[in-house]
Coordinates of C-alpha atoms and ligand atoms in Angstrom, one line a residue:
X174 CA 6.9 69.2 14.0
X175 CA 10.7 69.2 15.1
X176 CA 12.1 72.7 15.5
X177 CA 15.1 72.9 13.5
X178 CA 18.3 73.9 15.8
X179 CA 20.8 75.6 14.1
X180 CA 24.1 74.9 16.1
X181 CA 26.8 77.2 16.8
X182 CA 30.4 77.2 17.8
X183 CA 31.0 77.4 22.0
X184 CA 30.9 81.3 22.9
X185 CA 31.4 83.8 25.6
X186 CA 28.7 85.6 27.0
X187 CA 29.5 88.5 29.3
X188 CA 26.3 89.8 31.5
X189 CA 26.9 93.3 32.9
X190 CA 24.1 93.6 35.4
X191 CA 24.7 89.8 36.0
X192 CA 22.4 89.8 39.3
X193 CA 19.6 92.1 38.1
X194 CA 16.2 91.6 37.9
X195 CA 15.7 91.7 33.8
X196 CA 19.1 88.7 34.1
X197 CA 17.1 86.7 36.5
X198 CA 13.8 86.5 35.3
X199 CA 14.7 86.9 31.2
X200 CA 18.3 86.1 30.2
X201 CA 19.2 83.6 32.3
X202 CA 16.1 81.1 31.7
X203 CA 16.3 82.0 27.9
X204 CA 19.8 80.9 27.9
X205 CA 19.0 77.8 29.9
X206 CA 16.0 76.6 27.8
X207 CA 18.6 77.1 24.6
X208 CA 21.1 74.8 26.7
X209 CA 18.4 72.3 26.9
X210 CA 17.1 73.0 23.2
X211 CA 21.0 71.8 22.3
X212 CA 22.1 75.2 21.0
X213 CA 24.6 77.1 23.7
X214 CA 27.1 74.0 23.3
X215 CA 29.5 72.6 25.7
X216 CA 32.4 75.1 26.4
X217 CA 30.4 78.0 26.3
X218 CA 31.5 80.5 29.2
X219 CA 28.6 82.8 30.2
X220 CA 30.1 85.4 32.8
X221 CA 27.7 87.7 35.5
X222 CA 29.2 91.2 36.2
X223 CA 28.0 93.6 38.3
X224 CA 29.3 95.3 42.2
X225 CA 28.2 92.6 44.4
X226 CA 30.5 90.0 46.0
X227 CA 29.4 86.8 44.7
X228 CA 31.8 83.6 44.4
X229 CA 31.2 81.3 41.5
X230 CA 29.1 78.8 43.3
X231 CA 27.1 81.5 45.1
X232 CA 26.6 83.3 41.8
X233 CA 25.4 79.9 40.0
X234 CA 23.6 79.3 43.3
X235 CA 21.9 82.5 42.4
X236 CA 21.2 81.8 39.0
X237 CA 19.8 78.3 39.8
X238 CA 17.2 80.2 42.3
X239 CA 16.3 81.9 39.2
X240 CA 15.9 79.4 36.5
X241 CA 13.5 77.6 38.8
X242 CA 11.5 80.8 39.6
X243 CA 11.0 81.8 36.5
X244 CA 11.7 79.0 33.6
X245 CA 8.0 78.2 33.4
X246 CA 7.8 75.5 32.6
X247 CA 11.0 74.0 33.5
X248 CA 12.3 72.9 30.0
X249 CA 14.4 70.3 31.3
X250 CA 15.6 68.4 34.3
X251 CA 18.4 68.8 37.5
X252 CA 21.0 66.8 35.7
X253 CA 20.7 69.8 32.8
X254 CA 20.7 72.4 35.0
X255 CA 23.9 71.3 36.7
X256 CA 25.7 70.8 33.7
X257 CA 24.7 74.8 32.5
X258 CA 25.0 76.3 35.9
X259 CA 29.1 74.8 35.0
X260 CA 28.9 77.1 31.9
X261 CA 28.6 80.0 34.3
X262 CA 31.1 82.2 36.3
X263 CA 30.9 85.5 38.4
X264 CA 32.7 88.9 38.0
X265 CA 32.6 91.9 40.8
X266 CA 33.0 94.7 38.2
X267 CA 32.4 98.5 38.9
X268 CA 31.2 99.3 35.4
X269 CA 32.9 103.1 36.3
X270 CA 36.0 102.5 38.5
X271 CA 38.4 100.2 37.8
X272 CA 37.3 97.5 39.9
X273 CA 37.3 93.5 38.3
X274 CA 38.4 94.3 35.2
X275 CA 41.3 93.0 35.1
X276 CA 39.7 89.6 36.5
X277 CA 37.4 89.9 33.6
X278 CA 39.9 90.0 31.6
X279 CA 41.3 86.7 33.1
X280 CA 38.3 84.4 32.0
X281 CA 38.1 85.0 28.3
X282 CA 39.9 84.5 25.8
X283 CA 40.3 83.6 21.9
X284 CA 38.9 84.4 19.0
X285 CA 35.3 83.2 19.1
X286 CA 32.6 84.9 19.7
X287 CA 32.5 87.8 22.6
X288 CA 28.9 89.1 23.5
X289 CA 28.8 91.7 25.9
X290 CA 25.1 92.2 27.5
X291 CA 24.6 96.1 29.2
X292 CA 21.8 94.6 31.2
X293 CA 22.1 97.4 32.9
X294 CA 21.2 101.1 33.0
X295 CA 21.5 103.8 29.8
X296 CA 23.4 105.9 32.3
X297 CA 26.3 103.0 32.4
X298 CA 26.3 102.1 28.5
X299 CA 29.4 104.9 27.5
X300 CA 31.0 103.7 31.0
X301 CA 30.6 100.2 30.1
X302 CA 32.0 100.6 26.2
X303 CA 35.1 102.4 27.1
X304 CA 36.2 100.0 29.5
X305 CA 35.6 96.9 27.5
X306 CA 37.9 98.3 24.8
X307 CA 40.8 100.6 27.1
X308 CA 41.1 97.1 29.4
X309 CA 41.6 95.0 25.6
X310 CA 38.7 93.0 25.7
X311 CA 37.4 93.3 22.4
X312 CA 38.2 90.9 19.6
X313 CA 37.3 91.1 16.1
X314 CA 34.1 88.8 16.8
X315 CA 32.5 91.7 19.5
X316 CA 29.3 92.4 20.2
X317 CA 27.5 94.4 22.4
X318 CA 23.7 93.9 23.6
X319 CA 22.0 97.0 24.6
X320 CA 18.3 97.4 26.0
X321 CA 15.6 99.7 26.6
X322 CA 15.0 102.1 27.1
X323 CA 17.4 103.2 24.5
X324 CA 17.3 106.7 25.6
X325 CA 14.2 109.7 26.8
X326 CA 14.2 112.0 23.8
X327 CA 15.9 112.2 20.3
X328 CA 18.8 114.0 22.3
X329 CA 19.7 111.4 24.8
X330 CA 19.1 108.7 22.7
X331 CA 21.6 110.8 19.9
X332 CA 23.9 111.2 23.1
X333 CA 24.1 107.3 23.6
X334 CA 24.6 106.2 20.1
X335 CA 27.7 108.5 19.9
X336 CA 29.1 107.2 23.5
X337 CA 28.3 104.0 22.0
X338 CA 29.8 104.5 18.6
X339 CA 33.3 105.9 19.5
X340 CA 34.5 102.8 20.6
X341 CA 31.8 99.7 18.1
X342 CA 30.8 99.6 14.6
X343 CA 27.5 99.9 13.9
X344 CA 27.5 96.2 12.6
X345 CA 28.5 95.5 16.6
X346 CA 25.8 97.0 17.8
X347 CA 22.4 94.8 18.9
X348 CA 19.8 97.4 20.2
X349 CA 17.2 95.0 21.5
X350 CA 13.3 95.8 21.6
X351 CA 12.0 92.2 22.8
X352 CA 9.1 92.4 20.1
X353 CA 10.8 91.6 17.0
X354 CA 12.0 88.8 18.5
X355 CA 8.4 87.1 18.6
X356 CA 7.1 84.6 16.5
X357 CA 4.3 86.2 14.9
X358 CA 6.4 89.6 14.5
X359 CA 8.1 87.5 12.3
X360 CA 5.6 86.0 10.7
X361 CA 4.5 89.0 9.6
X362 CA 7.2 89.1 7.1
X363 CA 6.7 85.5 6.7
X364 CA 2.7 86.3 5.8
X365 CA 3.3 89.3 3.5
X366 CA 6.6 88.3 1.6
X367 CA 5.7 84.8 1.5
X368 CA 2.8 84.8 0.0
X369 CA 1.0 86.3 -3.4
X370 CA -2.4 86.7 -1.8
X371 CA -1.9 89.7 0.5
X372 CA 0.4 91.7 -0.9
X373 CA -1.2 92.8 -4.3
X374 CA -4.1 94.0 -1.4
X375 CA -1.8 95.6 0.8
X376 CA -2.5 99.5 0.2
X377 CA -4.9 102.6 0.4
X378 CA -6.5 101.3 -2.3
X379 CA -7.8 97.9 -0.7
X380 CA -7.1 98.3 3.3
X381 CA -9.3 100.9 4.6
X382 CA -7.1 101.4 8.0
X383 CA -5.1 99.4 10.3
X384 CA -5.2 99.0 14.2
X385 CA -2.3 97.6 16.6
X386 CA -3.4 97.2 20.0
X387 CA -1.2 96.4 22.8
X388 CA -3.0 95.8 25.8
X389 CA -2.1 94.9 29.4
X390 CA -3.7 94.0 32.7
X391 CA -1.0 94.7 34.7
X392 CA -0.4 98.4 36.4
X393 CA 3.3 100.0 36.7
X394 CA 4.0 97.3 39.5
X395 CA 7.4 97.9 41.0
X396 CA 8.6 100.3 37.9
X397 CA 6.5 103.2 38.9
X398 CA 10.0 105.5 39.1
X399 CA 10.8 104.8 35.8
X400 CA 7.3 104.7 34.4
X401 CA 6.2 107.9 35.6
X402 CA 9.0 109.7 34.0
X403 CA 8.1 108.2 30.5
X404 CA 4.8 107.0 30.1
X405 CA 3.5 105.2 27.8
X406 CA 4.6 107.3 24.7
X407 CA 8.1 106.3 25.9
X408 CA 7.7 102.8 27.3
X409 CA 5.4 101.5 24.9
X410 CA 4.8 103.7 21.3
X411 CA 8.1 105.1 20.7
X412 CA 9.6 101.3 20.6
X413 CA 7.4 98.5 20.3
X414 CA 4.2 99.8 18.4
X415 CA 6.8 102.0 15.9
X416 CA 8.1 98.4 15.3
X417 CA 5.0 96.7 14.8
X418 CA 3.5 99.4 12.5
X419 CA 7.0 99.6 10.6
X420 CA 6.7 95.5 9.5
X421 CA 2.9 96.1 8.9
X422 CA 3.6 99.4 6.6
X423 CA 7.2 98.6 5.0
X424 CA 8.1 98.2 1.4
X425 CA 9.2 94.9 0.2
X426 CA 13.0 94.7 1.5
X427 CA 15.0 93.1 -1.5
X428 CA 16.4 90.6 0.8
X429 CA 15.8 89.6 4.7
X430 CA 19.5 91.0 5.2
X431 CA 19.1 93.5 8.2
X432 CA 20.3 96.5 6.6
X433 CA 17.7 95.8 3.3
X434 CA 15.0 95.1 6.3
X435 CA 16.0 98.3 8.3
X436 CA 16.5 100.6 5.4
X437 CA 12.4 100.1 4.8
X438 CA 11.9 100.3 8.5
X439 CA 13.6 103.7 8.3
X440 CA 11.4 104.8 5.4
X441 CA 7.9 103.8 7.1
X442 CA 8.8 106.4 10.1
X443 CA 10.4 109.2 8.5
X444 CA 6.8 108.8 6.4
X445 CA 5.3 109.3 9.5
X446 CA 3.3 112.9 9.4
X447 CA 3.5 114.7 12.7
X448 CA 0.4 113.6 15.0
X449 CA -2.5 116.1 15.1
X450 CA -3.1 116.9 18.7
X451 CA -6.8 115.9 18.7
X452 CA -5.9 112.9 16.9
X453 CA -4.1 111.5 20.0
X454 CA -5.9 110.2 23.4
X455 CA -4.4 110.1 26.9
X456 CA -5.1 108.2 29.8
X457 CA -4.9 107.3 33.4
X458 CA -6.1 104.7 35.6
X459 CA -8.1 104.9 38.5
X460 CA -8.1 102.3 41.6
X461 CA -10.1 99.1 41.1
X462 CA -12.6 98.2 44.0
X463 CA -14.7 99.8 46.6
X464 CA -14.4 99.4 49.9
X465 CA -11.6 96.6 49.5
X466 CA -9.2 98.0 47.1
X467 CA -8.0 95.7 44.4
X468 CA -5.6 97.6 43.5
X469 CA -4.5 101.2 43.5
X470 CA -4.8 103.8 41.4
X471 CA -1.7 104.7 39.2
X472 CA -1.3 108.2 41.0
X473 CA -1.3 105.8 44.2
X474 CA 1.4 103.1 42.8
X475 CA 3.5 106.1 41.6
X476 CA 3.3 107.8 44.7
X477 CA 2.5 111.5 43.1
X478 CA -1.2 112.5 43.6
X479 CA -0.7 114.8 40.6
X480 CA 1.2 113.2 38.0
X481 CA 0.1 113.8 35.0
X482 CA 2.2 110.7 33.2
X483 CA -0.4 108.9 30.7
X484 CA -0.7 105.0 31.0
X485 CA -2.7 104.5 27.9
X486 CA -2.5 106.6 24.9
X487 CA -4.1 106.0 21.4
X488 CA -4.1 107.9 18.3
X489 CA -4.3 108.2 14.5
X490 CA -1.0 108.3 12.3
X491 CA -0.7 109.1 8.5
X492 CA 2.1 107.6 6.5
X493 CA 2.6 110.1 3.5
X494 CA 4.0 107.7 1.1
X495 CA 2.3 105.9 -2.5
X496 CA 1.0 103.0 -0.3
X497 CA -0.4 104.4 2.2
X498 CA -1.7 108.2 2.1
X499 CA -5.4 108.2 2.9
X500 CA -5.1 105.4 5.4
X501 CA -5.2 105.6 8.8
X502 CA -3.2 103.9 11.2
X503 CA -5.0 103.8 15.2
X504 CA -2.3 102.6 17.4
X505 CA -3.3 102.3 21.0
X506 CA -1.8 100.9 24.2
X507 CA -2.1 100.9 27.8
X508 CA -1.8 99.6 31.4
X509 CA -4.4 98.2 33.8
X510 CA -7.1 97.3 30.9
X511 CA -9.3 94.7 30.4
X512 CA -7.6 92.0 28.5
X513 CA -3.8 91.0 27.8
X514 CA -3.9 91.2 24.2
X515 CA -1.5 92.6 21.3
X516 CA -3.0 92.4 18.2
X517 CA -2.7 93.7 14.7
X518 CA -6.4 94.3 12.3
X519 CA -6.3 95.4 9.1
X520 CA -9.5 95.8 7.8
X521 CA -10.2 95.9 4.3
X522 CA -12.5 98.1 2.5
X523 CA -16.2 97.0 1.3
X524 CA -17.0 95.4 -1.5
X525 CA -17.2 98.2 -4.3
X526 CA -20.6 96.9 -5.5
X527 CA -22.8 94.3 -3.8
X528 CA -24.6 92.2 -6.0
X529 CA -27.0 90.6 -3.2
X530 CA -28.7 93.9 -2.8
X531 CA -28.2 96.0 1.0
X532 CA -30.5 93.8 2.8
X533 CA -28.0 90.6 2.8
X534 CA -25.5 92.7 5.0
X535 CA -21.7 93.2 4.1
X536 CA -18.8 92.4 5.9
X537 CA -15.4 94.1 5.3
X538 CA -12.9 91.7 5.4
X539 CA -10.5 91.7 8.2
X540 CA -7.1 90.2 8.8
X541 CA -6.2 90.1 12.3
X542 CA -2.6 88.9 13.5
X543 CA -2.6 88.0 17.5
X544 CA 0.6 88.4 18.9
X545 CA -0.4 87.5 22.5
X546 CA -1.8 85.4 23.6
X547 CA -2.7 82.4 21.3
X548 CA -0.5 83.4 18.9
X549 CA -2.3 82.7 15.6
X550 CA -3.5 84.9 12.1
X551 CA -7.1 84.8 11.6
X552 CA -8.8 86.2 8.4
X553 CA -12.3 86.8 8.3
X554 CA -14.5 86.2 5.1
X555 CA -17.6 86.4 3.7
X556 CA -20.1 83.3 3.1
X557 CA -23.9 82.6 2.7
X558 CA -25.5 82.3 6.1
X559 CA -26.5 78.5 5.7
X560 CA -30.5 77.2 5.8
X561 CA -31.5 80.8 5.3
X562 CA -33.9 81.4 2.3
X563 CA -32.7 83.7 0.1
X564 CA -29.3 85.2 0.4
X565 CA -28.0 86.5 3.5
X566 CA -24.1 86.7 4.6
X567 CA -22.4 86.3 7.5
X568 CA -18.9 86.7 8.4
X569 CA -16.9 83.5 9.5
X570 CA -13.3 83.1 10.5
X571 CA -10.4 81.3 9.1
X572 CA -8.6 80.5 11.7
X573 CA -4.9 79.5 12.0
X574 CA -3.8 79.2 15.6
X575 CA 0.3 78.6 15.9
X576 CA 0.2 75.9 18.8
X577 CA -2.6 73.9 16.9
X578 CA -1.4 74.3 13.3
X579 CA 2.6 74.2 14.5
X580 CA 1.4 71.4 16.7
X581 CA 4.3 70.3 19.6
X582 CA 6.4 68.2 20.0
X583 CA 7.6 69.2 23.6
X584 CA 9.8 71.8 22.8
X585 CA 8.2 75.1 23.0
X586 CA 9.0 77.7 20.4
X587 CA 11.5 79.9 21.6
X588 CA 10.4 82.8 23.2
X589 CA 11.6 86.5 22.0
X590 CA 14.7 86.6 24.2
X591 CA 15.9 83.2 23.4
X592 CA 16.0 84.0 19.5
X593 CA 17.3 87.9 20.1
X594 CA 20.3 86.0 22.2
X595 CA 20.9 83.1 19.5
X596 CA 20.7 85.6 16.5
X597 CA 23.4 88.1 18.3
X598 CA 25.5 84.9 18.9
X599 CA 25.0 84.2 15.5
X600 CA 25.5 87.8 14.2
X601 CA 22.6 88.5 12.6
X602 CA 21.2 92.0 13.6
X603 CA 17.8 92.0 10.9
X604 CA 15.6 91.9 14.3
X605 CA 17.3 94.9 16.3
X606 CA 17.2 98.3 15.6
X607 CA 19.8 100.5 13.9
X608 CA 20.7 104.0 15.4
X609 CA 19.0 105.8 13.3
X610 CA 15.6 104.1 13.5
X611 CA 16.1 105.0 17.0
X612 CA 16.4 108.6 16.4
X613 CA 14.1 108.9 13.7
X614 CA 11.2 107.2 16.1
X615 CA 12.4 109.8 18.7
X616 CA 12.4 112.8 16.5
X617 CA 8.3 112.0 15.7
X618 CA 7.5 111.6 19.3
X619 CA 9.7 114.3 20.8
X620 CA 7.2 117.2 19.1
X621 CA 4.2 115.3 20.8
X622 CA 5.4 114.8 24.1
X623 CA 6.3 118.9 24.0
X624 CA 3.0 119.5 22.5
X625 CA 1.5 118.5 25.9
X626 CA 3.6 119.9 28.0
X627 CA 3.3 123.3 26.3
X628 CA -0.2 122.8 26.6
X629 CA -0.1 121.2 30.2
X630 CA -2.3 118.8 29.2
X631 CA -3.4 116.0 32.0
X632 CA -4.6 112.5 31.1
X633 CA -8.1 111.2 31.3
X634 CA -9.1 109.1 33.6
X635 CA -10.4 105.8 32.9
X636 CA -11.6 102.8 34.7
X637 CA -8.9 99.7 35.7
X638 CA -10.7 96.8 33.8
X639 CA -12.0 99.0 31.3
X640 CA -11.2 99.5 27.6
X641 CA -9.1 102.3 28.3
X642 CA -10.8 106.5 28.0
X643 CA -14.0 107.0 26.7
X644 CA -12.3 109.4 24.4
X645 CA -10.8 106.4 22.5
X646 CA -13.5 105.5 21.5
X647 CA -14.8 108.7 20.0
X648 CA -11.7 109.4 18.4
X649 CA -12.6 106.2 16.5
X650 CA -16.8 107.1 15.9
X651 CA -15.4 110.5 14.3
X652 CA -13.9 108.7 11.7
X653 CA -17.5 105.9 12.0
X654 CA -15.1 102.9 13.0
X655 CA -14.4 101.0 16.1
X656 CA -11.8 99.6 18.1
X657 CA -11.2 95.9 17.6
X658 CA -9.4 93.5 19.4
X659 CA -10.2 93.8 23.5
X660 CA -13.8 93.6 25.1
X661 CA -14.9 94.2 28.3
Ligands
NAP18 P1 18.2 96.1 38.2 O1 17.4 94.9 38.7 O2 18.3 97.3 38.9 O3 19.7 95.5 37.9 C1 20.7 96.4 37.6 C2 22.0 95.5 37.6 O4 23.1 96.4 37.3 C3 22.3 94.8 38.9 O5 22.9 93.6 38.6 C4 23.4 95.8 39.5 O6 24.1 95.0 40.4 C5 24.1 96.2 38.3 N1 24.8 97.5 38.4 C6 24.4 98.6 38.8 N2 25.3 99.6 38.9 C7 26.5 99.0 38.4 C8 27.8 99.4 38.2 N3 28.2 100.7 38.5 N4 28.7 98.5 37.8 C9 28.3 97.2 37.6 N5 27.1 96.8 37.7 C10 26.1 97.6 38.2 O7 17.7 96.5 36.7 P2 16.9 95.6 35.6 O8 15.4 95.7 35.9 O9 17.5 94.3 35.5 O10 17.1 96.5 34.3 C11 18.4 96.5 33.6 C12 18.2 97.3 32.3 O11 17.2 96.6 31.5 C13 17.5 98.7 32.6 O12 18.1 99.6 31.6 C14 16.1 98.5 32.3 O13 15.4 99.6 31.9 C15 16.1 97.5 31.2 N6 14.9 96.6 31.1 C16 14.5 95.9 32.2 C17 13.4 95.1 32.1 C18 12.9 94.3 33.2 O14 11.9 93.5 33.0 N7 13.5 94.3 34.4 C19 12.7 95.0 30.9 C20 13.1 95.8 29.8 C21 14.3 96.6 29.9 P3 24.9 95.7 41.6 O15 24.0 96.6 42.3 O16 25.4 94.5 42.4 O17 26.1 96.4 41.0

């Protein structure tokens, strides 16, 4: 199948936090593979910032280092590469003195389109937004490109949206969580809005309750600063799983426009009933290994024998709304378990009446979307367990796995930053989130996170390689369910 390209007009790109780490190993590759795809056109000036001394052919020398680290696998050959890494040009810029602006200044020009990156820190955004319109660099076609974590709590995050909005329009403003930009996020709303079979199905009445699971293998790594001041309530819940669960739980939108897609977004988590205490699971990992240690523990990686940060949490959330009160939703997520898999099940509710009697079994059917890896939607159904006498069921899958049913025809689907870049270029903001979805999800979690603190609450402890707290699990057999999704 040939991936349609949608072309656009030559652009400039301006990277604050041109030499970072998230620039090297995300934003630069994702802009080269779109190079190579056809779509960042000839004449497109992409422009690092940040307070290192770098000439241009150092920078692009840079750059190149980082295309072939992390471009995996390289989407093209040298000849492309050389004719991108011309695309590219260096700023020294102190994003809160005046230094390089003025040379900023110097290499853009005209009306098309003017995309300013903050791959940088929150604590620079307000910095960064005053000086890009008090040194004249905005033009009508602006936008800025913000990531997260888009603030701590409802307060900073309130704090940044105002620095932010006295000098851009909402409509200028891309707030990126790197999830919506995935294929099957988006199929999601292909799935359900596309179709007539699910959505008829899709409520209390039919689904019985709804799990998203986003599990990793890896521990806190280098980020253990960072991560032990949020945890994964922060990192992971507050952001990416309120996203998932808003596209699983969202009314129709009258039209994929983004404010028709965010205004339903907005409803499903100002819906959300506050979270119970003992409906909520924390955890922490312990080292893996005996004598040889694998790897440490996360106390050890964070360097604080007593932090009491959580790297896994789970729980159970109510929407109060006509579709869904009754139904659960069990979100869960954390670091150092025993699988890399995000998933989304809903499971549908029994049969109300079998006809083949109790001893042919019943199986609920469940619809299970796999966001990584093997991207693919699976549905399980019920059929007649063949050769058997009598009638006995079994439970078999329909399977639809992207790469096979997609097929390839050497171009790779782009990955979620290459679309998130594209679609800002292209000035469509239905996959980033508005403001005040931002706040809203921080004005559910804030209450939660001082619940435990007032409580002084500290994590369990669970096993690296593991399925995550024993506690999980019983927070599920309460309500006689399971997890699904990631075995040991
Ligand atoms: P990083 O490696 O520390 O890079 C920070 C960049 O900002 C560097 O290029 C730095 O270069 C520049 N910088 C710092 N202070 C500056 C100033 N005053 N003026 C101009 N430039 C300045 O950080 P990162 O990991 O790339 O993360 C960047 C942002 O993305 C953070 O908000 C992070 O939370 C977020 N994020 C990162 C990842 C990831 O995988 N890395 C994932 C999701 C979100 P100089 O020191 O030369 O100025």
């Amino acid at each position: 199948m040939v991936s349609r390209i949608i072309p656009v007009e030559p652009f400039d790109l301006v990277i604050f936090g041109g030499t970072g780490d998230l620039t090297r190993r995300k934003i630069l590759p994702a802009l080269f593979r779109r190079f190579c795809a056809g779509q960042v056109p000839v004449g497109t000036r992409i422009i690092g910032a940040a307070r290192s001394d770098h000439d241009t052919a150092g920078y692009r020398a840079l750059v190149a280092g980082a295309i072939r680290e992390f471009s995996d696998p390289q989407p093209c050959d040298d000849d492309q590469l050389e004719k991108f890494l011309n695309c590219l040009d260096y700023v020294a810029l102190d994003a809160k003195g005046d230094r390089g602006w003025a040379d900023l200044a110097a290499k853009i020009s005209g009306d098309r389109v003017r995309a300013f990156y903050f791959s940088v820190g929150p604590g620079l955004f307000g910095a960064l937004a005053q000086r890009i319109q008090s040194n004249g660099l905005a033009n009508a076609a602006t936008r800025i490109v913000v990531e997260k974590p888009f603030g701590h709590d409802l307060e900073s995050a309130r704090a940044l949206n105002q620095a932010l909005a006295a000098h851009f329009d909402e409509g200028q403003i891309y707030r990126i969580d790197h999830y919506l930009g995935k294929e099957t996020v988006q199929n999601l709303m292909a799935v359900r809005f596309g179709n007539m079979l699910f959505e008829p199905l899709w409520n209390s009445q039919y689904v019985d309750h709804i799990q998203i699971t986003v599990a990793e293998t890896v521990g806190v790594g280098g980020r253990g600063g960072y991560y032990d001041r949020a945890g994964a309530m922060r990192d992971m819940m507050q952001n990416h799983l309120m996203q998932l669960l808003c596209l699983i739980a969202m009314e129709p939108p009258a039209k994929f426009d983004p404010d028709c897609v965010r205004d339903e977004k907005l409803k499903v988590i100002r819906a959300l009933d506050p979270v119970e205490p003992h409906h909520i699971v924390r955890g922490q990992y312990l080292a893996r290994g005996g004598a040889e240690i694998e790897h440490p523990s996360y106390r050890e990686a964070v360097g604080d024998p007593r932090s009491s940060t959580e790297s896994y949490i789970a729980l159970k959330a109510h929407i109060s709304n006509w579709r869904w009160a009754g139904t659960p939703f069990y979100l869960r997520t954390g670091k150092r378990l025993v699988a890399r898999s995000s998933v989304i099940n809903v499971i549908f509710k029994d049969a109300p009446h079998s006809i083949f009697g109790p001893e042919a079994g019943q199986h609920a059917n469940i619809l299970s979307i796999r966001l990584q890896p093997n991207e693919g939607i699976t549905l399980s159904v019920t059929i007649k367990e063949p050769g058997q006498g009598g009638m006995r069921l079994m439970e078999v899958p329909l399977d639809m796995s992207f790469a096979e049913a997609l097929g390839s025809d050497g171009q790779a689907a782009p990955d979620a930053y290459e679309r998130l870049i594209m679609d800002v270029i292209r000035g469509n903001q239905t996959l980033f989130m508005r403001g005040d979805e931002v706040e809203a999800a921080w004005a559910w979690t804030d209450p939660v996170i001082a619940g435990w603190q007032a409580r002084g609450e500290v994590p369990k402890p669970y096993d690296s390689g593991s399925t995550g707290p024993g506690d999980a699990d019983q927070l599920m057999a309460r309500d006689k369910r399971e997890w699904r999704g990631i075995k040991p």
